[in-house]
Tab-separated table of C-alpha atoms and ligand atoms in Angstrom:
chain	number	residue	atom	x	y	z
A	369	UNK	CA	-16.848	30.923	-16.285
A	370	UNK	CA	-16.465	30.199	-12.647
A	371	UNK	CA	-13.559	30.558	-10.179
A	372	UNK	CA	-14.377	29.243	-6.669
A	373	UNK	CA	-12.599	30.557	-3.677
A	374	UNK	CA	-12.882	29.358	-0.032
A	375	UNK	CA	-11.377	31.740	2.584
A	376	UNK	CA	-11.044	30.518	6.141
A	377	UNK	CA	-14.268	28.436	5.643
A	378	UNK	CA	-15.527	26.229	8.440
A	379	UNK	CA	-18.440	23.894	8.530
A	380	UNK	CA	-19.914	23.078	11.958
A	381	UNK	CA	-22.987	20.917	11.827
A	382	UNK	CA	-25.928	21.438	14.004
A	383	UNK	CA	-24.818	18.762	16.445
A	384	UNK	CA	-21.543	20.628	16.908
A	385	UNK	CA	-19.493	18.430	14.686
A	386	UNK	CA	-16.650	20.362	12.956
A	387	UNK	CA	-16.503	18.750	9.647
A	388	UNK	CA	-14.459	21.278	7.593
A	389	UNK	CA	-11.732	23.285	9.323
A	390	UNK	CA	-10.352	26.620	8.105
A	391	UNK	CA	-10.514	25.778	4.397
A	392	UNK	CA	-8.448	27.979	2.095
A	393	UNK	CA	-8.627	26.938	-1.472
A	394	UNK	CA	-8.796	28.573	-4.864
A	395	UNK	CA	-10.360	26.461	-7.661
A	396	UNK	CA	-9.470	28.084	-10.982
A	397	UNK	CA	-11.804	28.651	-13.834
A	398	UNK	CA	-12.096	25.550	-16.081
A	399	UNK	CA	-9.860	23.575	-13.589
A	400	UNK	CA	-10.496	19.955	-12.732
A	401	UNK	CA	-10.006	19.698	-8.985
A	402	UNK	CA	-10.335	16.393	-7.094
A	403	UNK	CA	-11.087	16.270	-3.324
A	404	UNK	CA	-9.394	13.151	-2.121
A	405	UNK	CA	-9.358	11.532	1.358
A	406	UNK	CA	-10.792	8.770	3.537
A	407	UNK	CA	-14.370	8.483	4.405
A	408	UNK	CA	-15.555	11.187	6.842
A	409	UNK	CA	-12.716	13.641	6.003
A	410	UNK	CA	-15.167	16.416	4.786
A	411	UNK	CA	-14.998	15.944	0.984
A	412	UNK	CA	-18.719	15.841	0.424
A	413	UNK	CA	-19.380	18.575	2.969
A	414	UNK	CA	-17.074	20.912	0.940
A	415	UNK	CA	-18.750	19.976	-2.244
A	416	UNK	CA	-22.116	20.481	-0.721
A	417	UNK	CA	-21.092	23.973	0.346
A	418	UNK	CA	-20.214	24.787	-3.236
A	419	UNK	CA	-23.588	23.415	-4.427
A	420	UNK	CA	-25.398	25.426	-1.568
A	421	UNK	CA	-26.757	22.275	-0.146
A	422	UNK	CA	-24.888	22.974	3.117
A	423	UNK	CA	-24.313	26.484	4.600
A	424	UNK	CA	-20.985	27.791	5.271
A	425	UNK	CA	-20.656	28.224	9.240
A	426	UNK	CA	-17.900	30.639	9.093
A	427	UNK	CA	-15.637	32.344	6.377
A	428	UNK	CA	-16.220	33.391	2.851
A	429	UNK	CA	-17.175	31.378	-0.280
A	430	UNK	CA	-16.914	33.222	-3.483
A	431	UNK	CA	-17.826	32.436	-7.110
A	432	UNK	CA	-15.729	34.733	-9.139
A	433	UNK	CA	-16.144	38.058	-7.432
A	434	UNK	CA	-19.358	37.324	-5.759
A	435	UNK	CA	-19.889	36.082	-2.213
A	436	UNK	CA	-22.288	33.166	-2.372
A	437	UNK	CA	-22.499	32.175	1.340
A	438	UNK	CA	-26.184	32.635	1.392
A	439	UNK	CA	-27.122	32.231	-2.325
A	440	UNK	CA	-29.635	29.428	-2.828
A	441	UNK	CA	-28.637	26.400	-4.897
A	442	UNK	CA	-30.782	27.135	-8.028
A	443	UNK	CA	-29.120	30.547	-8.396
A	444	UNK	CA	-25.598	29.143	-8.371
A	445	UNK	CA	-25.260	27.743	-11.929
A	446	UNK	CA	-23.943	24.448	-10.626
A	447	UNK	CA	-24.970	20.885	-11.603
A	448	UNK	CA	-24.304	17.872	-9.462
A	449	UNK	CA	-23.944	14.177	-10.082
A	450	UNK	CA	-24.348	11.897	-7.019
A	451	UNK	CA	-22.969	8.525	-6.277
A	452	UNK	CA	-26.583	7.179	-6.122
A	453	UNK	CA	-27.423	8.866	-9.544
A	454	UNK	CA	-30.693	9.919	-8.034
A	455	UNK	CA	-32.843	9.301	-11.128
A	456	UNK	CA	-36.565	9.376	-11.119
A	457	UNK	CA	-37.602	5.747	-11.619
A	458	UNK	CA	-40.973	6.443	-13.157
A	459	UNK	CA	-39.615	8.779	-15.914
A	460	UNK	CA	-38.007	7.762	-19.197
A	461	UNK	CA	-34.378	8.520	-19.769
A	462	UNK	CA	-35.373	11.333	-22.003
A	463	UNK	CA	-37.456	12.943	-19.198
A	464	UNK	CA	-34.843	12.296	-16.562
A	465	UNK	CA	-32.342	14.235	-18.617
A	466	UNK	CA	-34.834	17.007	-19.640
A	467	UNK	CA	-36.391	17.476	-16.090
A	468	UNK	CA	-34.017	20.214	-14.854
A	469	UNK	CA	-34.564	22.223	-18.061
A	470	UNK	CA	-38.336	21.720	-17.968
A	471	UNK	CA	-38.344	23.110	-14.327
A	472	UNK	CA	-36.449	26.078	-15.658
A	473	UNK	CA	-38.980	26.674	-18.419
A	474	UNK	CA	-36.627	26.217	-21.256
A	475	UNK	CA	-38.394	25.933	-24.584
A	476	UNK	CA	-39.447	22.494	-25.708
A	477	UNK	CA	-37.247	22.647	-28.889
A	478	UNK	CA	-34.193	23.807	-27.027
A	479	UNK	CA	-34.754	20.994	-24.516
A	480	UNK	CA	-35.021	18.397	-27.250
A	481	UNK	CA	-31.789	19.689	-28.891
A	482	UNK	CA	-29.799	19.603	-25.736
A	483	UNK	CA	-31.149	16.183	-24.527
A	484	UNK	CA	-30.343	14.578	-27.890
A	485	UNK	CA	-26.956	16.309	-28.004
A	486	UNK	CA	-26.035	14.991	-24.663
A	487	UNK	CA	-27.350	11.555	-25.280
A	488	UNK	CA	-25.335	11.299	-28.538
A	489	UNK	CA	-22.179	12.406	-26.680
A	490	UNK	CA	-22.838	9.798	-23.995
A	491	UNK	CA	-23.859	7.189	-26.467
A	492	UNK	CA	-27.221	6.543	-24.785
A	493	UNK	CA	-29.448	7.933	-27.763
A	494	UNK	CA	-30.944	4.453	-28.220
A	495	UNK	CA	-32.026	4.358	-24.555
A	496	UNK	CA	-34.012	7.554	-24.473
A	497	UNK	CA	-37.340	5.835	-24.174
A	498	UNK	CA	-36.153	3.306	-21.490
A	499	UNK	CA	-36.830	3.502	-17.763
A	500	UNK	CA	-33.798	3.656	-15.358
A	501	UNK	CA	-34.679	0.191	-13.915
A	502	UNK	CA	-33.996	-1.334	-17.272
A	503	UNK	CA	-30.535	0.115	-17.583
A	504	UNK	CA	-27.126	-1.162	-16.302
A	505	UNK	CA	-25.166	0.682	-13.700
A	506	UNK	CA	-22.897	2.334	-16.375
A	507	UNK	CA	-25.893	3.423	-18.358
A	508	UNK	CA	-27.615	4.908	-15.333
A	509	UNK	CA	-24.440	6.760	-14.675
A	510	UNK	CA	-24.471	8.215	-18.176
A	511	UNK	CA	-28.042	9.398	-17.686
A	512	UNK	CA	-26.983	11.226	-14.448
A	513	UNK	CA	-24.132	12.818	-16.350
A	514	UNK	CA	-26.499	13.726	-19.131
A	515	UNK	CA	-28.858	15.417	-16.783
A	516	UNK	CA	-26.023	17.638	-15.558
A	517	UNK	CA	-24.512	18.327	-19.156
A	518	UNK	CA	-27.727	19.652	-20.532
A	519	UNK	CA	-27.689	22.363	-17.881
A	520	UNK	CA	-24.461	23.668	-19.335
A	521	UNK	CA	-23.451	24.779	-15.799
A	522	UNK	CA	-20.542	27.076	-14.896
A	523	UNK	CA	-19.531	24.450	-12.342
A	524	UNK	CA	-19.850	20.668	-12.534
A	525	UNK	CA	-19.844	18.864	-9.127
A	526	UNK	CA	-19.418	15.079	-8.861
A	527	UNK	CA	-19.679	13.189	-5.627
A	528	UNK	CA	-18.005	9.639	-6.115
A	529	UNK	CA	-19.849	9.252	-9.370
A	530	UNK	CA	-18.046	6.098	-10.343
A	531	UNK	CA	-17.973	4.249	-7.120
A	532	UNK	CA	-20.935	1.902	-8.063
A	533	UNK	CA	-19.403	0.716	-11.202
A	534	UNK	CA	-17.232	-2.372	-11.769
A	535	UNK	CA	-13.543	-1.923	-12.237
A	536	UNK	CA	-13.213	-2.067	-15.960
A	537	UNK	CA	-16.147	0.371	-16.390
A	538	UNK	CA	-14.642	2.757	-13.799
A	539	UNK	CA	-11.502	3.040	-15.909
A	540	UNK	CA	-13.310	3.681	-19.203
A	541	UNK	CA	-15.676	6.066	-17.539
A	542	UNK	CA	-12.664	8.041	-16.085
A	543	UNK	CA	-11.489	8.576	-19.641
A	544	UNK	CA	-15.004	9.731	-20.687
A	545	UNK	CA	-15.141	12.223	-17.782
A	546	UNK	CA	-11.803	13.648	-18.661
A	547	UNK	CA	-12.955	14.110	-22.318
A	548	UNK	CA	-16.112	15.722	-21.031
A	549	UNK	CA	-14.116	18.193	-19.047
A	550	UNK	CA	-12.137	18.916	-22.107
A	551	UNK	CA	-15.086	19.447	-24.280
A	552	UNK	CA	-17.221	21.396	-21.774
A	553	UNK	CA	-14.527	23.877	-20.768
A	554	UNK	CA	-16.025	24.380	-17.356
A	555	UNK	CA	-14.953	24.002	-13.793
A	556	UNK	CA	-15.097	20.491	-12.442
A	557	UNK	CA	-14.987	19.556	-8.706
A	558	UNK	CA	-14.815	15.739	-8.123
A	559	UNK	CA	-14.957	13.878	-4.863
A	560	UNK	CA	-13.328	10.490	-4.465
A	561	UNK	CA	-11.600	8.227	-1.886
A	562	UNK	CA	-9.845	6.457	-4.716
A	563	UNK	CA	-6.241	7.548	-5.301
A	564	UNK	CA	-6.013	6.171	-8.795
A	565	UNK	CA	-9.093	8.105	-9.876
A	566	UNK	CA	-7.685	11.251	-8.493
A	567	UNK	CA	-4.246	10.784	-10.119
A	568	UNK	CA	-5.798	10.158	-13.521
A	569	UNK	CA	-8.404	12.915	-13.628
A	570	UNK	CA	-7.125	15.841	-11.609
A	571	UNK	CA	-5.354	19.016	-12.721
A	572	UNK	CA	-4.901	19.407	-8.923
A	573	UNK	CA	-5.730	17.268	-5.960
A	574	UNK	CA	-6.742	18.372	-2.576
A	575	UNK	CA	-5.918	15.744	0.096
A	576	UNK	CA	-8.065	16.035	3.198
A	577	UNK	CA	-7.995	14.412	6.665
A	578	UNK	CA	-10.451	15.045	9.504
A	579	UNK	CA	-11.752	18.183	7.905
A	580	UNK	CA	-8.252	19.663	7.375
A	581	UNK	CA	-6.489	20.140	3.984
A	582	UNK	CA	-3.184	18.298	4.051
A	583	UNK	CA	-1.880	19.149	0.716
A	584	UNK	CA	-2.831	20.756	-2.546
A	585	UNK	CA	-1.030	20.028	-5.823
A	586	UNK	CA	-0.756	18.510	-9.142
A	587	UNK	CA	-0.984	14.695	-9.173
A	588	UNK	CA	2.813	14.615	-9.755
A	589	UNK	CA	3.518	16.938	-6.773
A	590	UNK	CA	1.198	14.965	-4.309
A	591	UNK	CA	2.757	11.624	-5.422
A	592	UNK	CA	6.446	12.713	-5.798
A	593	UNK	CA	6.559	15.331	-2.870
A	594	UNK	CA	4.120	14.365	-0.211
A	595	UNK	CA	4.343	16.824	2.769
A	596	UNK	CA	3.680	14.330	5.428
A	597	UNK	CA	3.264	10.590	6.084
A	598	UNK	CA	-0.611	10.779	5.761
A	599	UNK	CA	-0.290	11.929	2.087
A	600	UNK	CA	2.585	9.612	1.448
A	601	UNK	CA	0.581	6.541	2.690
A	602	UNK	CA	-2.732	7.599	0.982
A	603	UNK	CA	-1.240	7.490	-2.535
A	604	UNK	CA	0.667	4.518	-3.791
A	605	UNK	CA	0.012	0.753	-4.238
A	606	UNK	CA	1.149	-1.105	-2.287
A	607	UNK	CA	1.506	1.800	0.080
A	608	UNK	CA	4.900	3.417	0.896
A	609	UNK	CA	7.115	1.517	3.429
A	610	UNK	CA	8.545	3.178	6.461
A	611	UNK	CA	11.726	2.511	8.470
A	612	UNK	CA	12.642	4.414	11.573
A	613	UNK	CA	16.429	5.032	11.980
A	614	UNK	CA	19.062	7.661	12.413
A	615	UNK	CA	20.789	10.271	10.178
A	616	UNK	CA	24.464	9.658	10.416
A	617	UNK	CA	27.613	11.049	8.653
A	618	UNK	CA	28.816	9.256	5.576
A	619	UNK	CA	32.190	9.542	3.706
A	620	UNK	CA	33.168	13.194	2.940
A	621	UNK	CA	30.367	15.583	3.316
A	622	UNK	CA	27.682	13.007	2.775
A	623	UNK	CA	25.096	11.694	5.087
A	624	UNK	CA	23.457	8.248	5.447
A	625	UNK	CA	20.386	6.705	6.918
A	626	UNK	CA	21.323	4.002	9.506
A	627	UNK	CA	19.336	1.497	11.171
A	628	UNK	CA	21.073	-1.643	12.648
A	629	UNK	CA	23.050	-3.246	9.822
A	630	UNK	CA	21.335	-1.157	7.224
A	631	UNK	CA	23.068	1.813	5.760
A	632	UNK	CA	21.464	3.801	2.942
A	633	UNK	CA	23.434	6.554	1.234
A	634	UNK	CA	21.434	9.827	1.106
A	635	UNK	CA	21.705	11.768	-2.177
A	636	UNK	CA	22.717	15.531	-2.220
A	637	UNK	CA	19.319	17.023	-2.212
A	638	UNK	CA	18.391	15.167	0.900
A	639	UNK	CA	21.776	15.789	2.663
A	640	UNK	CA	21.335	19.552	1.988
A	641	UNK	CA	18.054	19.568	3.812
A	642	UNK	CA	19.452	17.491	6.868
A	643	UNK	CA	22.695	19.467	7.245
A	644	UNK	CA	23.540	19.596	10.951
A	645	UNK	CA	21.106	16.922	11.906
A	646	UNK	CA	23.334	14.148	12.492
A	647	UNK	CA	22.123	11.815	15.244
A	648	UNK	CA	18.400	12.763	14.615
A	649	UNK	CA	15.915	9.899	14.481
A	650	UNK	CA	13.687	10.045	11.375
A	651	UNK	CA	11.124	8.049	9.569
A	652	UNK	CA	12.477	6.918	6.098
A	653	UNK	CA	9.864	6.341	3.290
A	654	UNK	CA	10.652	3.960	0.495
A	655	UNK	CA	7.881	3.673	-2.203
A	656	UNK	CA	7.033	0.139	-3.302
A	657	UNK	CA	8.250	0.653	-6.843
A	658	UNK	CA	11.587	2.441	-5.941
A	659	UNK	CA	13.675	-0.832	-5.702
A	660	UNK	CA	15.176	-2.959	-8.357
A	661	UNK	CA	15.719	-6.675	-7.890
A	662	UNK	CA	18.038	-6.931	-10.862
A	663	UNK	CA	20.434	-3.924	-10.563
A	664	UNK	CA	23.683	-4.824	-8.853
A	665	UNK	CA	23.729	-2.131	-6.124
A	666	UNK	CA	26.668	-0.510	-4.496
A	667	UNK	CA	26.899	-1.041	-0.739
A	668	UNK	CA	24.843	1.830	0.591
A	669	UNK	CA	21.840	1.115	-1.653
A	670	UNK	CA	21.133	-2.558	-0.768
A	671	UNK	CA	18.256	-3.704	1.264
A	672	UNK	CA	18.475	-7.334	2.498
A	673	UNK	CA	15.640	-9.362	3.964
A	674	UNK	CA	13.685	-12.542	3.832
A	675	UNK	CA	10.734	-13.168	1.507
A	676	UNK	CA	7.490	-13.359	3.360
A	677	UNK	CA	5.064	-13.509	0.442
A	678	UNK	CA	4.889	-13.212	-3.370
A	679	UNK	CA	1.646	-12.008	-4.849
A	680	UNK	CA	1.402	-11.959	-8.693
A	681	UNK	CA	-0.753	-9.018	-9.879
A	682	UNK	CA	-0.660	-9.552	-13.707
A	683	UNK	CA	1.980	-7.125	-15.091
A	684	UNK	CA	4.306	-7.472	-11.984
A	685	UNK	CA	4.208	-8.903	-8.395
A	686	UNK	CA	4.130	-7.651	-4.798
A	687	UNK	CA	6.991	-8.870	-2.688
A	688	UNK	CA	6.456	-9.006	1.003
A	689	UNK	CA	9.897	-8.794	2.728
A	690	UNK	CA	10.674	-9.291	6.416
A	691	UNK	CA	13.203	-6.723	7.493
A	692	UNK	CA	13.960	-7.096	11.137
A	693	UNK	CA	10.648	-6.592	12.993
A	694	UNK	CA	9.029	-4.768	10.053
A	695	UNK	CA	7.265	-6.233	6.932
A	696	UNK	CA	7.897	-4.198	3.794
A	697	UNK	CA	6.046	-4.566	0.584
A	698	UNK	CA	7.637	-3.856	-2.841
A	699	UNK	CA	6.495	-4.095	-6.527
A	700	UNK	CA	8.907	-6.247	-8.490
A	701	UNK	CA	9.185	-7.724	-11.921
A	702	UNK	CA	7.044	-10.867	-12.657
A	703	UNK	CA	10.074	-12.816	-13.641
A	704	UNK	CA	11.615	-12.671	-10.220
A	705	UNK	CA	11.456	-16.221	-8.995
A	706	UNK	CA	11.483	-16.171	-5.171
A	707	UNK	CA	9.592	-18.179	-2.664
A	708	UNK	CA	8.748	-17.715	0.881
A	709	UNK	CA	11.848	-17.983	3.177
A	710	UNK	CA	14.316	-16.998	0.553
A	711	UNK	CA	16.944	-14.390	1.259
A	712	UNK	CA	16.392	-11.359	-1.017
A	713	UNK	CA	18.470	-8.346	-1.925
A	714	UNK	CA	16.986	-5.307	-3.478
A	715	UNK	CA	18.699	-2.190	-4.862
A	716	UNK	CA	17.049	0.954	-3.425
A	717	UNK	CA	16.767	4.008	-5.606
A	718	UNK	CA	18.131	6.335	-2.989
A	719	UNK	CA	17.378	9.413	-5.127
A	720	UNK	CA	13.676	8.798	-4.554
A	721	UNK	CA	13.715	8.381	-0.766
A	722	UNK	CA	11.461	10.266	1.543
A	723	UNK	CA	12.344	11.477	5.014
A	724	UNK	CA	9.772	12.462	7.679
A	725	UNK	CA	9.997	13.925	11.237
A	726	UNK	CA	8.998	11.337	13.772
A	727	UNK	CA	6.706	13.597	15.863
A	728	UNK	CA	5.063	16.009	13.489
A	729	UNK	CA	5.064	13.320	10.636
A	730	UNK	CA	5.971	16.256	8.208
A	731	UNK	CA	8.462	15.760	5.387
A	732	UNK	CA	11.989	17.120	6.157
A	733	UNK	CA	12.863	17.299	2.513
A	734	UNK	CA	10.003	18.929	0.613
B	1381	ATP	P1	-17.616	9.850	2.517
B	1381	ATP	O1	-16.620	9.468	1.513
B	1381	ATP	O2	-17.923	8.761	3.533
B	1381	ATP	O3	-18.941	10.489	2.045
B	1381	ATP	P2	-16.722	12.435	3.235
B	1381	ATP	O4	-15.183	12.863	3.255
B	1381	ATP	O5	-17.416	12.917	2.023
B	1381	ATP	O6	-16.843	10.996	3.496
B	1381	ATP	P3	-18.554	14.087	4.745
B	1381	ATP	O7	-19.687	13.401	4.153
B	1381	ATP	O8	-18.184	15.491	4.271
B	1381	ATP	O9	-17.293	13.140	4.566
B	1381	ATP	O10	-18.644	14.168	6.339
B	1381	ATP	C1	-17.652	14.615	7.141
B	1381	ATP	C2	-18.017	14.413	8.502
B	1381	ATP	O11	-19.178	15.152	8.855
B	1381	ATP	C3	-18.296	12.924	8.948
B	1381	ATP	O12	-17.703	12.598	10.134
B	1381	ATP	C4	-19.832	12.991	8.850
B	1381	ATP	O13	-20.311	11.893	9.909
B	1381	ATP	C5	-20.132	14.266	9.497
B	1381	ATP	N1	-21.565	14.742	8.998
B	1381	ATP	C6	-21.914	14.811	7.692
B	1381	ATP	N2	-23.135	15.271	7.567
B	1381	ATP	C7	-23.583	15.553	8.945
B	1381	ATP	C8	-24.703	16.213	9.460
B	1381	ATP	N3	-25.752	16.477	8.730
B	1381	ATP	N4	-24.724	16.355	10.789
B	1381	ATP	C9	-23.659	16.069	11.541
B	1381	ATP	N5	-22.456	15.472	11.022
B	1381	ATP	C10	-22.377	15.253	9.717
């Protein structure tokens, strides 16, 4: 078993670059945690500190009740799968998978059993005598996974393991990695910049930016209740739309969002958070899928604009709408027959709106 806990952890590289800033994170035993963020945000550095490949500059890193700041990698009971797979080209698949166990002087019979079990599980038993150069990308990825599985580690670390695979294979490997986690009953920490990968795999997602954790939560929490515009924009396809405008009083005790001719009714849960803030300028967030082109909306829920672009994406289509000086993108049904230049009316699901502070970019409602 392994629980991993970062307390006020910082990583400052030798050149002075501060890559991870004051990280506080508890990864529970058997949890699947995904570190998500753009290139350079400190995901791999965080993973490498867990692996022991990078030293913690400041703060405390614990596995269960043990401080591991200075524990060498080979004593940490972790196995890592890299983006590059890092297979030995001159060794067979069998020997690639067996190598870590051979180095640890595990008996030959035990190695054979573990290698064949892992190969069966990953459906590469027929490739055990092959060399990596004769394998497809997906098969190499399985060998890299096999090498980690046979170690039966307390912690399984993966650094963008699927990014070299084609789109279809990525999706099927996601399902297999999820099943692997279920079967192995061990702690998984997975690094990716791919929001879909994070949403499908994680028990909890840690969103990072410039070395700083932005939000930690279940995929639902991260998607439905983003704490700032960075998190809101990082997840969602097409990305969330923003409109800057003002909070104004509506009928009765209600509030509305107003910008020029547009008035959107704000639901009770948002009004409650914005009480006494009439006149405040805010940034409204509308997710691409939170509109309906068919529903006849009440005034106060209608967004009117001009069609800029229509991009079919198979199951539905992306609609580019010119709204004043802004271009907004929505996901609408494939049967909507609109062409560039048409006037278009969309019903906004106001219950799903987001409201952010203009300066801090923090959510005002979650
Ligand atoms: P990517 O997805 O591109 O791998 P990442 O989020 O995993 O990005 P890291 O590899 O953790 O990012 O790097 C975080 C920052 O630290 C980057 O700006 C990187 O240039 C810097 N960095 C990484 N390794 C070193 C090093 N050895 N010395 C100095 N700076 C480093």
